[in-house]
């Protein structure tokens, strides 16, 4: 192979590698853009503990739900939120809950109460920690933030809660994530109440 042919081959290889890098960058940008929500102004409400009654606000929002409540929680021990979900279920609201797998061994968890109420329930152990704290209500409102559904979050931790309303795109992104987590998680069977 002559000097000129070698240089032409080197230039061709550099061009192909360069085009591949450009293609990878474009695909990466497309992926990032898929998670960017543009338009559809969302109304944003914030709540901060321990100064503000965030648990009460969650209960209020669940009590307003009319069709559906989708819940993802890392830790869920809050009796007031559990009671609100049970009231919603009694009104015919469809409830689904995904918990981190650690909740199976947390004696304070509401897992057993959810099972006894026959609320569809999944434990996510497909990731090291399922650290989401999200409620999707009637596919119209998303409640999220650092706030775990616990007494500590309500009374003694410094937590934040964000309520997002009015953006169909935003809610749809959270629903898609809920569906992905549910697909990756293990379904937990309902328990029957023992009569004594």
C-alpha positions as CSV (number, residue, x, y, z in Angstrom):
1,X,0.0,0.0,0.0
2,X,1.4,3.4,-1.0
3,X,1.8,6.5,1.1
4,X,-1.2,8.2,-0.5
5,X,-3.5,5.1,-0.1
6,X,-2.5,4.8,3.6
7,X,-3.3,8.5,4.2
8,X,-6.7,8.1,2.4
9,X,-7.5,5.1,4.5
10,X,-6.5,6.9,7.7
11,X,-8.7,9.9,6.7
12,X,-11.6,7.6,5.9
13,X,-11.3,5.9,9.4
14,X,-11.2,9.2,11.1
15,X,-14.3,10.4,9.2
16,X,-16.2,7.2,10.1
17,X,-15.2,7.4,13.8
18,X,-16.2,11.1,13.8
19,X,-19.6,10.4,12.2
20,X,-20.2,7.6,14.8
21,X,-19.4,10.0,17.6
22,X,-21.8,12.6,16.2
23,X,-24.5,10.0,15.9
24,X,-24.0,8.9,19.5
25,X,-24.2,12.5,20.7
26,X,-27.4,13.1,18.7
27,X,-29.0,10.0,20.2
28,X,-27.9,11.0,23.7
29,X,-29.5,14.5,23.2
30,X,-32.7,12.9,21.9
31,X,-32.9,10.7,25.1
32,X,-32.3,13.8,27.3
33,X,-35.0,15.7,25.4
34,X,-37.4,12.9,25.9
35,X,-37.4,13.7,29.6
36,X,-37.7,17.4,29.1
37,X,-41.2,18.7,29.5
38,X,-41.9,21.9,27.5
39,X,-45.2,23.8,27.6
40,X,-48.3,23.0,29.6
41,X,-47.7,25.3,32.6
42,X,-47.9,23.3,35.8
43,X,-49.2,24.8,39.0
44,X,-46.7,24.2,41.7
45,X,-47.4,24.0,45.5
46,X,-44.7,23.5,48.0
47,X,-44.7,22.3,51.6
48,X,-41.8,22.0,54.1
49,X,-41.6,20.0,57.3
50,X,-41.5,20.2,60.2
51,X,-42.9,23.7,60.0
52,X,-45.8,23.0,57.7
53,X,-48.5,20.2,57.8
54,X,-47.4,18.2,54.7
55,X,-48.9,14.9,55.9
56,X,-52.3,16.7,56.3
57,X,-52.0,18.1,52.8
58,X,-51.3,14.6,51.4
59,X,-54.3,13.2,53.2
60,X,-56.4,16.1,51.8
61,X,-55.3,15.4,48.3
62,X,-55.9,11.6,48.5
63,X,-59.3,12.4,50.0
64,X,-60.1,14.4,46.9
65,X,-59.1,11.6,44.4
66,X,-62.0,10.3,42.5
67,X,-60.6,7.7,40.1
68,X,-57.1,6.6,40.8
69,X,-54.2,6.9,43.2
70,X,-50.8,5.5,42.2
71,X,-48.2,5.4,45.0
72,X,-44.5,4.8,45.0
73,X,-42.8,5.0,48.4
74,X,-39.4,4.1,49.7
75,X,-40.8,4.0,53.3
76,X,-44.5,4.0,54.1
77,X,-45.5,3.9,57.8
78,X,-48.0,6.8,57.9
79,X,-51.3,5.7,59.3
80,X,-53.1,8.9,58.3
81,X,-52.0,8.4,54.6
82,X,-52.9,4.7,54.8
83,X,-56.4,5.6,56.2
84,X,-56.9,8.1,53.3
85,X,-56.0,5.5,50.8
86,X,-58.4,3.0,52.4
87,X,-61.2,5.7,52.3
88,X,-60.4,6.3,48.7
89,X,-60.6,2.6,48.0
90,X,-64.0,2.5,49.7
91,X,-65.2,5.3,47.4
92,X,-64.2,3.1,44.4
93,X,-60.9,4.8,43.7
94,X,-58.4,2.4,42.0
95,X,-55.3,2.2,44.2
96,X,-51.9,0.7,43.3
97,X,-48.8,0.8,45.5
98,X,-45.1,0.1,44.8
99,X,-42.8,-0.1,47.8
100,X,-39.1,-0.6,48.2
101,X,-38.3,-4.2,48.9
102,X,-37.0,-3.2,52.4
103,X,-40.6,-2.6,53.5
104,X,-41.1,-6.4,53.6
105,X,-39.0,-6.5,56.7
106,X,-40.0,-3.1,58.2
107,X,-42.3,-4.0,61.1
108,X,-43.7,-0.5,61.1
109,X,-44.6,-0.6,57.3
110,X,-48.2,-0.5,56.2
111,X,-47.5,-3.4,53.8
112,X,-49.6,-5.9,55.7
113,X,-52.5,-3.5,56.0
114,X,-52.3,-2.9,52.2
115,X,-52.3,-6.7,51.6
116,X,-55.3,-7.2,54.0
117,X,-57.2,-4.4,52.2
118,X,-56.4,-6.2,48.9
119,X,-54.8,-3.1,47.4
120,X,-52.7,-4.1,44.4
121,X,-49.1,-4.0,45.7
122,X,-45.6,-4.5,44.4
123,X,-42.2,-4.7,46.0
124,X,-39.4,-3.4,43.9
125,X,-36.1,-5.2,44.4
126,X,-34.9,-4.8,40.8
127,X,-32.8,-1.8,41.9
128,X,-30.6,-1.3,45.0
129,X,-33.1,1.2,46.5
130,X,-36.5,2.1,45.0
131,X,-36.2,5.7,46.4
132,X,-39.2,7.3,44.7
133,X,-41.7,9.2,46.8
134,X,-44.6,9.9,44.5
135,X,-48.4,9.9,44.4
136,X,-50.1,10.3,41.1
137,X,-53.8,11.3,41.7
138,X,-56.4,10.9,39.0
139,X,-53.7,11.3,36.4
140,X,-54.0,15.0,37.0
141,X,-51.7,15.7,39.9
142,X,-48.3,14.6,41.0
143,X,-47.1,14.8,44.7
144,X,-43.4,14.2,45.1
145,X,-40.3,15.5,46.9
146,X,-38.0,14.2,49.6
147,X,-41.0,13.4,51.9
148,X,-41.3,9.8,52.9
149,X,-44.7,8.7,54.1
150,X,-43.6,8.5,57.7
151,X,-44.3,10.1,61.1
152,X,-40.7,11.2,61.2
153,X,-41.1,13.1,57.9
154,X,-44.2,14.7,59.2
155,X,-42.9,15.7,62.6
156,X,-39.2,15.8,63.0
157,X,-37.4,15.7,59.6
158,X,-36.6,18.7,57.3
159,X,-38.4,17.5,54.2
160,X,-40.0,19.0,51.1
161,X,-43.2,18.2,49.3
162,X,-44.1,19.4,45.8
163,X,-47.6,19.2,44.4
164,X,-47.7,19.6,40.6
165,X,-51.0,20.1,38.8
166,X,-52.0,21.2,35.3
167,X,-49.4,19.6,33.0
168,X,-50.6,16.4,31.2
169,X,-47.1,15.9,29.9
170,X,-45.6,16.0,33.3
171,X,-48.2,13.6,34.8
172,X,-47.7,11.3,31.8
173,X,-43.9,11.1,32.4
174,X,-44.6,10.1,36.0
175,X,-47.2,7.5,35.0
176,X,-44.6,6.0,32.5
177,X,-42.1,5.8,35.3
178,X,-44.7,4.2,37.6
179,X,-45.4,1.6,34.9
180,X,-41.7,0.9,34.4
181,X,-41.2,0.4,38.1
182,X,-44.3,-1.8,38.4
183,X,-43.1,-4.0,35.5
184,X,-39.7,-4.5,37.2
185,X,-41.2,-5.1,40.7
186,X,-42.6,-8.3,42.2
187,X,-46.4,-8.5,42.8
188,X,-47.3,-9.2,46.5
189,X,-50.3,-11.4,47.0
190,X,-53.3,-10.1,49.1
191,X,-53.8,-11.7,52.5
192,X,-57.1,-12.9,53.8
193,X,-58.3,-11.7,57.2
194,X,-58.2,-14.4,59.8
195,X,-61.5,-14.9,61.6
196,X,-61.3,-15.6,65.3
